Amino acid sequence: MQTRKAIKRAISSNSTPIVPKAAPKVAKAKKIKKELKIEIVKPQAPPETSSTLVKPKLQVVKTEHLPSQEAPDNWETLYRNIQEMRSKADAPVDTMGCTELYSGQATPVEKRFQILISLLMSSQTKDEINAGAMKRLNEHFKSFNAEKAANADTALLSSLITPVGFHKTKSKNIVKVGEICRDQYSSDIPDTIEDLVKLPGIGPKMGYLALSCAWGKNEGIGVDVHVHRICQRLRFTKKPKNPEATRNQLESWLPKEKWQEINKLLVGFGQQICSAKSPNCTNCLNDPICPKDFSGEKISPKK
């Protein structure tokens, strides 16, 4: 007779070991978790890019390729009232705009170049500061021109145009514009909007103003922050996303004979009456009929 221990050994030797079925799943789960963890901790490296991102220029869209827009109600009355309020022509833009800043010694070619440079410096800069910068450039270089700009030292230019906004960047652009105008346009400036906006620091607003003020061409409206803001308040435009949208909407209905005058008209109006933060509505002839579309603005109208 087999002893109890012998029977137990026999059963143990003849039996198939029982392996828990859950074990592989647990091991697999741990493996997946580990793999997922590795993917999260070590993401794919982003592509190398330049440390300075260059914001693309707004694309110039010809008005004839856009759908027409009906002229707003009573726009002529609103426009005539603004003309009356601006009849004295005593706003900063009237005495310190781009057409007032060229040297008395400038040749026609130099005059056009100086108008372009004053426009280039005008963004994010008050007229008084821009006028002072142009005066210093003309005095130092004895009438600034493309040749002198191309050969100028950027540090010197930067010191001369300070405190113009972004003066360091603009001084570099002035040199580049001088080189392009000297080498490609016989020291003159381009006479088409397509070529003007290719110049460093020149966008559609400056390009159309250069065509108008330097070449006498009436090909588009120069829309700056004043024109953009006021046109929306008067509902001359319908919620434009940017100044180029404002230009396209305006040009679709405003008579072309007013395209050249509207920039200076509305800029001066914005400087004296319809300012950005505190519009003087009580002293505005349009107060009774103005739509006063201040949507999206934070303002405190004067009482």
PDB file of C-alpha atoms in Angstrom:
ATOM      1  CA  MET A   1       0.000   0.000   0.000  1.00  0.00           C
ATOM      2  CA  GLN A   2       1.281   3.342  -1.012  1.00  0.00           C
ATOM      3  CA  THR A   3       1.782   5.880   1.599  1.00  0.00           C
ATOM      4  CA  ARG A   4      -0.070   9.199   1.481  1.00  0.00           C
ATOM      5  CA  LYS A   5       3.169  11.009   0.521  1.00  0.00           C
ATOM      6  CA  ALA A   6       3.849   8.584  -2.360  1.00  0.00           C
ATOM      7  CA  ILE A   7       0.328   9.090  -3.774  1.00  0.00           C
ATOM      8  CA  LYS A   8       0.753  12.873  -3.599  1.00  0.00           C
ATOM      9  CA  ARG A   9       4.098  12.644  -5.452  1.00  0.00           C
ATOM     10  CA  ALA A  10       2.541  10.500  -8.181  1.00  0.00           C
ATOM     11  CA  ILE A  11      -0.355  12.873  -8.742  1.00  0.00           C
ATOM     12  CA  SER A  12       2.042  15.824  -8.877  1.00  0.00           C
ATOM     13  CA  SER A  13       4.296  14.148 -11.485  1.00  0.00           C
ATOM     14  CA  ASN A  14       1.410  13.109 -13.794  1.00  0.00           C
ATOM     15  CA  SER A  15      -0.573  16.382 -13.671  1.00  0.00           C
ATOM     16  CA  THR A  16      -0.281  19.290 -16.126  1.00  0.00           C
ATOM     17  CA  PRO A  17       0.690  22.520 -14.427  1.00  0.00           C
ATOM     18  CA  ILE A  18      -2.121  25.103 -14.313  1.00  0.00           C
ATOM     19  CA  VAL A  19      -1.029  28.488 -15.675  1.00  0.00           C
ATOM     20  CA  PRO A  20      -3.286  31.432 -14.834  1.00  0.00           C
ATOM     21  CA  LYS A  21      -4.870  32.788 -18.022  1.00  0.00           C
ATOM     22  CA  ALA A  22      -4.876  36.361 -16.742  1.00  0.00           C
ATOM     23  CA  ALA A  23      -1.113  36.484 -16.485  1.00  0.00           C
ATOM     24  CA  PRO A  24      -0.376  37.090 -20.190  1.00  0.00           C
ATOM     25  CA  LYS A  25      -3.037  39.823 -20.368  1.00  0.00           C
ATOM     26  CA  VAL A  26      -1.561  41.566 -17.397  1.00  0.00           C
ATOM     27  CA  ALA A  27       1.894  41.402 -18.920  1.00  0.00           C
ATOM     28  CA  LYS A  28       0.508  42.656 -22.272  1.00  0.00           C
ATOM     29  CA  ALA A  29      -1.328  45.480 -20.596  1.00  0.00           C
ATOM     30  CA  LYS A  30       1.802  46.523 -18.799  1.00  0.00           C
ATOM     31  CA  LYS A  31       3.694  46.441 -22.082  1.00  0.00           C
ATOM     32  CA  ILE A  32       1.090  48.606 -23.861  1.00  0.00           C
ATOM     33  CA  LYS A  33       1.046  51.049 -20.990  1.00  0.00           C
ATOM     34  CA  LYS A  34       4.807  51.282 -21.147  1.00  0.00           C
ATOM     35  CA  GLU A  35       4.738  51.878 -24.912  1.00  0.00           C
ATOM     36  CA  LEU A  36       2.098  54.577 -24.565  1.00  0.00           C
ATOM     37  CA  LYS A  37       4.131  56.202 -21.862  1.00  0.00           C
ATOM     38  CA  ILE A  38       7.171  56.265 -24.117  1.00  0.00           C
ATOM     39  CA  GLU A  39       5.184  57.902 -26.928  1.00  0.00           C
ATOM     40  CA  ILE A  40       3.936  60.646 -24.623  1.00  0.00           C
ATOM     41  CA  VAL A  41       7.238  61.342 -22.947  1.00  0.00           C
ATOM     42  CA  LYS A  42       9.140  61.402 -26.244  1.00  0.00           C
ATOM     43  CA  PRO A  43       6.996  63.268 -28.782  1.00  0.00           C
ATOM     44  CA  GLN A  44       8.206  63.838 -32.319  1.00  0.00           C
ATOM     45  CA  ALA A  45      10.500  66.858 -32.478  1.00  0.00           C
ATOM     46  CA  PRO A  46       8.996  69.902 -34.254  1.00  0.00           C
ATOM     47  CA  PRO A  47      10.655  71.097 -37.455  1.00  0.00           C
ATOM     48  CA  GLU A  48      13.304  73.726 -37.084  1.00  0.00           C
ATOM     49  CA  THR A  49      12.104  77.243 -37.859  1.00  0.00           C
ATOM     50  CA  SER A  50      13.546  80.729 -37.829  1.00  0.00           C
ATOM     51  CA  SER A  51      13.509  82.430 -34.452  1.00  0.00           C
ATOM     52  CA  THR A  52      11.705  85.391 -36.029  1.00  0.00           C
ATOM     53  CA  LEU A  53       8.382  84.750 -37.712  1.00  0.00           C
ATOM     54  CA  VAL A  54       7.664  87.089 -40.606  1.00  0.00           C
ATOM     55  CA  LYS A  55       4.022  88.066 -40.839  1.00  0.00           C
ATOM     56  CA  PRO A  56       2.880  87.814 -44.470  1.00  0.00           C
ATOM     57  CA  LYS A  57       1.628  90.980 -46.139  1.00  0.00           C
ATOM     58  CA  LEU A  58      -2.029  91.343 -46.944  1.00  0.00           C
ATOM     59  CA  GLN A  59      -2.663  90.352 -50.525  1.00  0.00           C
ATOM     60  CA  VAL A  60      -3.763  93.215 -52.759  1.00  0.00           C
ATOM     61  CA  VAL A  61      -7.081  92.315 -54.364  1.00  0.00           C
ATOM     62  CA  LYS A  62      -8.232  94.378 -57.330  1.00  0.00           C
ATOM     63  CA  THR A  63     -11.679  95.893 -56.755  1.00  0.00           C
ATOM     64  CA  GLU A  64     -12.963  94.906 -60.184  1.00  0.00           C
ATOM     65  CA  HIS A  65     -12.719  91.246 -59.150  1.00  0.00           C
ATOM     66  CA  LEU A  66     -15.003  91.729 -56.136  1.00  0.00           C
ATOM     67  CA  PRO A  67     -18.822  91.870 -55.940  1.00  0.00           C
ATOM     68  CA  SER A  68     -20.240  95.406 -55.847  1.00  0.00           C
ATOM     69  CA  GLN A  69     -21.847  96.829 -52.725  1.00  0.00           C
ATOM     70  CA  GLU A  70     -24.703  99.302 -52.593  1.00  0.00           C
ATOM     71  CA  ALA A  71     -23.916 102.791 -51.354  1.00  0.00           C
ATOM     72  CA  PRO A  72     -25.054 103.289 -47.737  1.00  0.00           C
ATOM     73  CA  ASP A  73     -28.105 105.458 -47.039  1.00  0.00           C
ATOM     74  CA  ASN A  74     -27.422 109.198 -46.561  1.00  0.00           C
ATOM     75  CA  TRP A  75     -23.668 108.704 -47.114  1.00  0.00           C
ATOM     76  CA  GLU A  76     -23.523 111.930 -49.128  1.00  0.00           C
ATOM     77  CA  THR A  77     -24.910 113.972 -46.226  1.00  0.00           C
ATOM     78  CA  LEU A  78     -22.463 112.370 -43.793  1.00  0.00           C
ATOM     79  CA  TYR A  79     -19.603 112.984 -46.231  1.00  0.00           C
ATOM     80  CA  ARG A  80     -20.513 116.642 -46.859  1.00  0.00           C
ATOM     81  CA  ASN A  81     -20.717 117.287 -43.107  1.00  0.00           C
ATOM     82  CA  ILE A  82     -17.215 115.878 -42.651  1.00  0.00           C
ATOM     83  CA  GLN A  83     -15.966 118.073 -45.493  1.00  0.00           C
ATOM     84  CA  GLU A  84     -17.444 121.110 -43.745  1.00  0.00           C
ATOM     85  CA  MET A  85     -15.827 120.178 -40.425  1.00  0.00           C
ATOM     86  CA  ARG A  86     -12.499 119.763 -42.242  1.00  0.00           C
ATOM     87  CA  SER A  87     -12.774 122.985 -44.246  1.00  0.00           C
ATOM     88  CA  LYS A  88     -10.074 124.738 -42.192  1.00  0.00           C
ATOM     89  CA  ALA A  89      -7.533 121.991 -43.010  1.00  0.00           C
ATOM     90  CA  ASP A  90      -5.840 122.462 -39.653  1.00  0.00           C
ATOM     91  CA  ALA A  91      -5.376 118.853 -38.530  1.00  0.00           C
ATOM     92  CA  PRO A  92      -1.860 117.417 -38.069  1.00  0.00           C
ATOM     93  CA  VAL A  93      -2.147 115.470 -41.320  1.00  0.00           C
ATOM     94  CA  ASP A  94      -2.691 118.727 -43.248  1.00  0.00           C
ATOM     95  CA  THR A  95       0.688 120.169 -42.275  1.00  0.00           C
ATOM     96  CA  MET A  96       2.689 117.011 -41.518  1.00  0.00           C
ATOM     97  CA  GLY A  97       1.361 114.427 -43.948  1.00  0.00           C
ATOM     98  CA  CYS A  98       3.609 112.711 -46.496  1.00  0.00           C
ATOM     99  CA  THR A  99       3.085 115.426 -49.122  1.00  0.00           C
ATOM    100  CA  GLU A 100       4.420 118.089 -46.757  1.00  0.00           C
ATOM    101  CA  LEU A 101       7.677 116.490 -45.651  1.00  0.00           C
ATOM    102  CA  TYR A 102       9.992 116.468 -48.660  1.00  0.00           C
ATOM    103  CA  SER A 103      12.973 118.776 -48.845  1.00  0.00           C
ATOM    104  CA  GLY A 104      12.708 122.105 -50.642  1.00  0.00           C
ATOM    105  CA  GLN A 105      15.902 121.137 -52.494  1.00  0.00           C
ATOM    106  CA  ALA A 106      14.498 117.805 -53.703  1.00  0.00           C
ATOM    107  CA  THR A 107      14.382 116.956 -57.381  1.00  0.00           C
ATOM    108  CA  PRO A 108      11.148 115.308 -58.654  1.00  0.00           C
ATOM    109  CA  VAL A 109      12.776 111.876 -58.265  1.00  0.00           C
ATOM    110  CA  GLU A 110      14.008 112.675 -54.750  1.00  0.00           C
ATOM    111  CA  LYS A 111      10.602 114.088 -53.853  1.00  0.00           C
ATOM    112  CA  ARG A 112       8.903 110.818 -54.755  1.00  0.00           C
ATOM    113  CA  PHE A 113      11.479 108.825 -52.783  1.00  0.00           C
ATOM    114  CA  GLN A 114      11.040 111.048 -49.716  1.00  0.00           C
ATOM    115  CA  ILE A 115       7.254 110.669 -49.887  1.00  0.00           C
ATOM    116  CA  LEU A 116       7.699 106.901 -49.923  1.00  0.00           C
ATOM    117  CA  ILE A 117      10.110 106.931 -46.971  1.00  0.00           C
ATOM    118  CA  SER A 118       7.806 109.170 -44.937  1.00  0.00           C
ATOM    119  CA  LEU A 119       5.004 106.667 -45.574  1.00  0.00           C
ATOM    120  CA  LEU A 120       7.248 103.771 -44.572  1.00  0.00           C
ATOM    121  CA  MET A 121       7.986 105.442 -41.236  1.00  0.00           C
ATOM    122  CA  SER A 122       4.399 106.558 -40.587  1.00  0.00           C
ATOM    123  CA  SER A 123       2.980 103.297 -39.237  1.00  0.00           C
ATOM    124  CA  GLN A 124       2.587 103.250 -35.442  1.00  0.00           C
ATOM    125  CA  THR A 125       3.951 106.810 -35.401  1.00  0.00           C
ATOM    126  CA  LYS A 126       2.301 110.205 -34.869  1.00  0.00           C
ATOM    127  CA  ASP A 127       2.564 112.785 -37.617  1.00  0.00           C
ATOM    128  CA  GLU A 128       4.623 115.139 -35.441  1.00  0.00           C
ATOM    129  CA  ILE A 129       7.262 112.466 -34.775  1.00  0.00           C
ATOM    130  CA  ASN A 130       7.345 111.359 -38.405  1.00  0.00           C
ATOM    131  CA  ALA A 131       7.774 114.944 -39.578  1.00  0.00           C
ATOM    132  CA  GLY A 132      10.719 115.441 -37.212  1.00  0.00           C
ATOM    133  CA  ALA A 133      12.370 112.248 -38.442  1.00  0.00           C
ATOM    134  CA  MET A 134      12.057 113.274 -42.105  1.00  0.00           C
ATOM    135  CA  LYS A 135      13.461 116.707 -41.321  1.00  0.00           C
ATOM    136  CA  ARG A 136      16.537 115.167 -39.660  1.00  0.00           C
ATOM    137  CA  LEU A 137      17.088 112.796 -42.594  1.00  0.00           C
ATOM    138  CA  ASN A 138      16.914 115.617 -45.134  1.00  0.00           C
ATOM    139  CA  GLU A 139      19.155 117.888 -43.103  1.00  0.00           C
ATOM    140  CA  HIS A 140      21.798 115.233 -42.480  1.00  0.00           C
ATOM    141  CA  PHE A 141      21.878 113.870 -46.058  1.00  0.00           C
ATOM    142  CA  LYS A 142      21.251 117.207 -47.822  1.00  0.00           C
ATOM    143  CA  SER A 143      18.015 115.945 -49.405  1.00  0.00           C
ATOM    144  CA  PHE A 144      17.553 112.208 -48.856  1.00  0.00           C
ATOM    145  CA  ASN A 145      17.441 109.934 -51.903  1.00  0.00           C
ATOM    146  CA  ALA A 146      17.724 106.296 -52.930  1.00  0.00           C
ATOM    147  CA  GLU A 147      21.497 106.358 -53.446  1.00  0.00           C
ATOM    148  CA  LYS A 148      22.121 107.877 -50.016  1.00  0.00           C
ATOM    149  CA  ALA A 149      19.688 105.468 -48.373  1.00  0.00           C
ATOM    150  CA  ALA A 150      21.335 102.442 -49.993  1.00  0.00           C
ATOM    151  CA  ASN A 151      24.772 103.489 -48.701  1.00  0.00           C
ATOM    152  CA  ALA A 152      23.630 104.635 -45.260  1.00  0.00           C
ATOM    153  CA  ASP A 153      24.631 102.971 -42.006  1.00  0.00           C
ATOM    154  CA  THR A 154      21.573 101.434 -40.316  1.00  0.00           C
ATOM    155  CA  ALA A 155      22.717 102.503 -36.855  1.00  0.00           C
ATOM    156  CA  LEU A 156      22.993 106.100 -38.038  1.00  0.00           C
ATOM    157  CA  LEU A 157      19.561 105.944 -39.666  1.00  0.00           C
ATOM    158  CA  SER A 158      18.082 104.454 -36.515  1.00  0.00           C
ATOM    159  CA  SER A 159      19.476 107.291 -34.405  1.00  0.00           C
ATOM    160  CA  LEU A 160      18.197 109.914 -36.852  1.00  0.00           C
ATOM    161  CA  ILE A 161      14.620 108.612 -37.014  1.00  0.00           C
ATOM    162  CA  THR A 162      14.228 107.796 -33.301  1.00  0.00           C
ATOM    163  CA  PRO A 163      11.608 107.949 -31.691  1.00  0.00           C
ATOM    164  CA  VAL A 164       9.709 106.637 -34.734  1.00  0.00           C
ATOM    165  CA  GLY A 165       7.957 103.383 -33.847  1.00  0.00           C
ATOM    166  CA  PHE A 166      10.072 100.283 -34.626  1.00  0.00           C
ATOM    167  CA  HIS A 167      12.898 102.556 -35.765  1.00  0.00           C
ATOM    168  CA  LYS A 168      15.498  99.768 -35.850  1.00  0.00           C
ATOM    169  CA  THR A 169      13.448  97.638 -38.239  1.00  0.00           C
ATOM    170  CA  LYS A 170      12.456 100.638 -40.331  1.00  0.00           C
ATOM    171  CA  SER A 171      16.055 101.809 -40.659  1.00  0.00           C
ATOM    172  CA  LYS A 172      16.973  98.413 -42.138  1.00  0.00           C
ATOM    173  CA  ASN A 173      13.991  98.601 -44.491  1.00  0.00           C
ATOM    174  CA  ILE A 174      14.992 102.096 -45.609  1.00  0.00           C
ATOM    175  CA  VAL A 175      18.406 100.784 -46.696  1.00  0.00           C
ATOM    176  CA  LYS A 176      16.816  97.852 -48.551  1.00  0.00           C
ATOM    177  CA  VAL A 177      14.266 100.113 -50.253  1.00  0.00           C
ATOM    178  CA  GLY A 178      17.100 102.450 -51.264  1.00  0.00           C
ATOM    179  CA  GLU A 179      19.045  99.559 -52.799  1.00  0.00           C
ATOM    180  CA  ILE A 180      16.033  98.280 -54.754  1.00  0.00           C
ATOM    181  CA  CYS A 181      15.056 101.732 -56.017  1.00  0.00           C
ATOM    182  CA  ARG A 182      18.666 102.522 -56.998  1.00  0.00           C
ATOM    183  CA  ASP A 183      19.322  99.206 -58.737  1.00  0.00           C
ATOM    184  CA  GLN A 184      15.949  98.480 -60.332  1.00  0.00           C
ATOM    185  CA  TYR A 185      14.234 101.845 -60.839  1.00  0.00           C
ATOM    186  CA  SER A 186      17.111 104.283 -61.585  1.00  0.00           C
ATOM    187  CA  SER A 187      16.780 105.699 -58.033  1.00  0.00           C
ATOM    188  CA  ASP A 188      13.067 106.430 -58.565  1.00  0.00           C
ATOM    189  CA  ILE A 189      10.231 104.518 -56.898  1.00  0.00           C
ATOM    190  CA  PRO A 190       7.932 101.907 -58.492  1.00  0.00           C
ATOM    191  CA  ASP A 191       4.792 103.249 -60.174  1.00  0.00           C
ATOM    192  CA  THR A 192       2.514 100.207 -59.791  1.00  0.00           C
ATOM    193  CA  ILE A 193       0.850  98.844 -56.683  1.00  0.00           C
ATOM    194  CA  GLU A 194       2.188  95.362 -57.436  1.00  0.00           C
ATOM    195  CA  ASP A 195       5.800  96.562 -57.353  1.00  0.00           C
ATOM    196  CA  LEU A 196       5.344  98.973 -54.459  1.00  0.00           C
ATOM    197  CA  VAL A 197       4.054  96.326 -52.058  1.00  0.00           C
ATOM    198  CA  LYS A 198       7.058  94.139 -52.851  1.00  0.00           C
ATOM    199  CA  LEU A 199       9.279  96.688 -51.122  1.00  0.00           C
ATOM    200  CA  PRO A 200      10.233  95.928 -47.509  1.00  0.00           C
ATOM    201  CA  GLY A 201       7.921  97.693 -45.066  1.00  0.00           C
ATOM    202  CA  ILE A 202       5.416  98.835 -47.705  1.00  0.00           C
ATOM    203  CA  GLY A 203       1.857  97.494 -47.536  1.00  0.00           C
ATOM    204  CA  PRO A 204      -1.283  98.262 -49.567  1.00  0.00           C
ATOM    205  CA  LYS A 205      -2.155 101.441 -47.634  1.00  0.00           C
ATOM    206  CA  MET A 206       1.292 102.954 -48.177  1.00  0.00           C
ATOM    207  CA  GLY A 207       1.394 101.688 -51.747  1.00  0.00           C
ATOM    208  CA  TYR A 208      -1.856 103.353 -52.799  1.00  0.00           C
ATOM    209  CA  LEU A 209      -0.938 106.577 -50.989  1.00  0.00           C
ATOM    210  CA  ALA A 210       2.447 106.563 -52.763  1.00  0.00           C
ATOM    211  CA  LEU A 211       0.725 106.147 -56.119  1.00  0.00           C
ATOM    212  CA  SER A 212      -1.605 109.031 -55.314  1.00  0.00           C
ATOM    213  CA  CYS A 213       0.798 111.445 -53.600  1.00  0.00           C
ATOM    214  CA  ALA A 214       4.006 110.711 -55.509  1.00  0.00           C
ATOM    215  CA  TRP A 215       2.703 109.791 -58.954  1.00  0.00           C
ATOM    216  CA  GLY A 216      -0.729 111.446 -59.005  1.00  0.00           C
ATOM    217  CA  LYS A 217      -2.384 108.122 -59.845  1.00  0.00           C
ATOM    218  CA  ASN A 218      -5.899 107.403 -58.630  1.00  0.00           C
ATOM    219  CA  GLU A 219      -5.876 103.604 -58.456  1.00  0.00           C
ATOM    220  CA  GLY A 220      -6.969 102.802 -54.902  1.00  0.00           C
ATOM    221  CA  ILE A 221      -7.845 104.169 -51.462  1.00  0.00           C
ATOM    222  CA  GLY A 222      -5.185 104.295 -48.770  1.00  0.00           C
ATOM    223  CA  VAL A 223      -6.849 102.880 -45.657  1.00  0.00           C
ATOM    224  CA  ASP A 224      -5.175 103.463 -42.305  1.00  0.00           C
ATOM    225  CA  VAL A 225      -6.538 102.978 -38.778  1.00  0.00           C
ATOM    226  CA  HIS A 226      -8.538 106.233 -38.889  1.00  0.00           C
ATOM    227  CA  VAL A 227     -10.249 105.404 -42.201  1.00  0.00           C
ATOM    228  CA  HIS A 228     -10.855 101.802 -41.099  1.00  0.00           C
ATOM    229  CA  ARG A 229     -12.415 102.899 -37.784  1.00  0.00           C
ATOM    230  CA  ILE A 230     -14.524 105.788 -39.064  1.00  0.00           C
ATOM    231  CA  CYS A 231     -15.957 103.906 -42.026  1.00  0.00           C
ATOM    232  CA  GLN A 232     -17.228 101.212 -39.687  1.00  0.00           C
ATOM    233  CA  ARG A 233     -18.737 103.784 -37.289  1.00  0.00           C
ATOM    234  CA  LEU A 234     -20.534 105.475 -40.198  1.00  0.00           C
ATOM    235  CA  ARG A 235     -21.492 102.071 -41.644  1.00  0.00           C
ATOM    236  CA  PHE A 236     -19.777 102.897 -44.882  1.00  0.00           C
ATOM    237  CA  THR A 237     -18.524  99.302 -44.567  1.00  0.00           C
ATOM    238  CA  LYS A 238     -20.008  96.079 -43.240  1.00  0.00           C
ATOM    239  CA  LYS A 239     -17.845  94.560 -40.525  1.00  0.00           C
ATOM    240  CA  PRO A 240     -14.563  94.487 -42.461  1.00  0.00           C
ATOM    241  CA  LYS A 241     -11.919  92.185 -40.987  1.00  0.00           C
ATOM    242  CA  ASN A 242      -8.984  94.430 -41.843  1.00  0.00           C
ATOM    243  CA  PRO A 243      -8.057  97.652 -43.702  1.00  0.00           C
ATOM    244  CA  GLU A 244      -7.841  95.828 -47.031  1.00  0.00           C
ATOM    245  CA  ALA A 245     -11.437  94.650 -46.610  1.00  0.00           C
ATOM    246  CA  THR A 246     -12.405  98.245 -45.837  1.00  0.00           C
ATOM    247  CA  ARG A 247     -10.672  99.432 -49.002  1.00  0.00           C
ATOM    248  CA  ASN A 248     -12.396  96.855 -51.165  1.00  0.00           C
ATOM    249  CA  GLN A 249     -15.830  97.644 -49.727  1.00  0.00           C
ATOM    250  CA  LEU A 250     -15.339 101.411 -50.094  1.00  0.00           C
ATOM    251  CA  GLU A 251     -14.097 101.174 -53.654  1.00  0.00           C
ATOM    252  CA  SER A 252     -17.129  99.108 -54.645  1.00  0.00           C
ATOM    253  CA  TRP A 253     -19.516 102.053 -54.180  1.00  0.00           C
ATOM    254  CA  LEU A 254     -17.648 105.316 -53.464  1.00  0.00           C
ATOM    255  CA  PRO A 255     -17.312 107.459 -56.636  1.00  0.00           C
ATOM    256  CA  LYS A 256     -13.750 107.187 -57.933  1.00  0.00           C
ATOM    257  CA  GLU A 257     -13.254 110.954 -57.965  1.00  0.00           C
ATOM    258  CA  LYS A 258     -13.310 110.826 -54.152  1.00  0.00           C
ATOM    259  CA  TRP A 259     -10.732 108.069 -53.745  1.00  0.00           C
ATOM    260  CA  GLN A 260      -7.731 110.389 -53.556  1.00  0.00           C
ATOM    261  CA  GLU A 261      -9.240 112.834 -51.060  1.00  0.00           C
ATOM    262  CA  ILE A 262     -10.926 110.477 -48.610  1.00  0.00           C
ATOM    263  CA  ASN A 263      -7.785 109.395 -46.772  1.00  0.00           C
ATOM    264  CA  LYS A 264      -6.686 112.875 -45.703  1.00  0.00           C
ATOM    265  CA  LEU A 265     -10.326 113.877 -45.123  1.00  0.00           C
ATOM    266  CA  LEU A 266     -11.028 111.033 -42.679  1.00  0.00           C
ATOM    267  CA  VAL A 267      -7.579 110.989 -41.081  1.00  0.00           C
ATOM    268  CA  GLY A 268      -7.948 114.647 -40.108  1.00  0.00           C
ATOM    269  CA  PHE A 269     -11.520 114.034 -38.963  1.00  0.00           C
ATOM    270  CA  GLY A 270     -10.256 111.187 -36.794  1.00  0.00           C
ATOM    271  CA  GLN A 271      -7.485 113.338 -35.345  1.00  0.00           C
ATOM    272  CA  GLN A 272      -9.839 116.193 -34.417  1.00  0.00           C
ATOM    273  CA  ILE A 273     -13.327 114.770 -33.840  1.00  0.00           C
ATOM    274  CA  CYS A 274     -13.841 111.025 -34.307  1.00  0.00           C
ATOM    275  CA  SER A 275     -10.885 109.803 -32.252  1.00  0.00           C
ATOM    276  CA  ALA A 276     -10.322 106.198 -31.299  1.00  0.00           C
ATOM    277  CA  LYS A 277     -11.024 106.298 -27.557  1.00  0.00           C
ATOM    278  CA  SER A 278     -12.926 109.535 -26.946  1.00  0.00           C
ATOM    279  CA  PRO A 279     -14.924 110.615 -30.026  1.00  0.00           C
ATOM    280  CA  ASN A 280     -16.274 114.161 -29.660  1.00  0.00           C
ATOM    281  CA  CYS A 281     -19.795 113.325 -30.822  1.00  0.00           C
ATOM    282  CA  THR A 282     -21.449 116.438 -29.346  1.00  0.00           C
ATOM    283  CA  ASN A 283     -19.306 118.704 -31.555  1.00  0.00           C
ATOM    284  CA  CYS A 284     -19.828 116.593 -34.666  1.00  0.00           C
ATOM    285  CA  LEU A 285     -22.258 117.791 -37.337  1.00  0.00           C
ATOM    286  CA  ASN A 286     -23.191 114.177 -37.979  1.00  0.00           C
ATOM    287  CA  ASP A 287     -24.261 113.530 -34.386  1.00  0.00           C
ATOM    288  CA  PRO A 288     -28.048 113.499 -35.109  1.00  0.00           C
ATOM    289  CA  ILE A 289     -27.770 111.131 -38.073  1.00  0.00           C
ATOM    290  CA  CYS A 290     -24.619 109.103 -37.374  1.00  0.00           C
ATOM    291  CA  PRO A 291     -25.219 105.339 -36.920  1.00  0.00           C
ATOM    292  CA  LYS A 292     -22.539 105.392 -34.192  1.00  0.00           C
ATOM    293  CA  ASP A 293     -21.589 101.787 -34.811  1.00  0.00           C
ATOM    294  CA  PHE A 294     -19.126 101.330 -31.954  1.00  0.00           C
ATOM    295  CA  SER A 295     -19.507  97.544 -31.879  1.00  0.00           C
ATOM    296  CA  GLY A 296     -16.332  95.843 -30.714  1.00  0.00           C
ATOM    297  CA  GLU A 297     -14.811  99.105 -29.458  1.00  0.00           C
ATOM    298  CA  LYS A 298     -14.033 100.267 -25.940  1.00  0.00           C
ATOM    299  CA  ILE A 299     -14.729 103.977 -25.989  1.00  0.00           C
ATOM    300  CA  SER A 300     -15.808 106.873 -23.782  1.00  0.00           C
ATOM    301  CA  PRO A 301     -17.546 109.444 -26.003  1.00  0.00           C
ATOM    302  CA  LYS A 302     -17.141 113.050 -24.829  1.00  0.00           C
ATOM    303  CA  LYS A 303     -20.301 114.684 -23.547  1.00  0.00           C
TER     304      LYS A 303
END
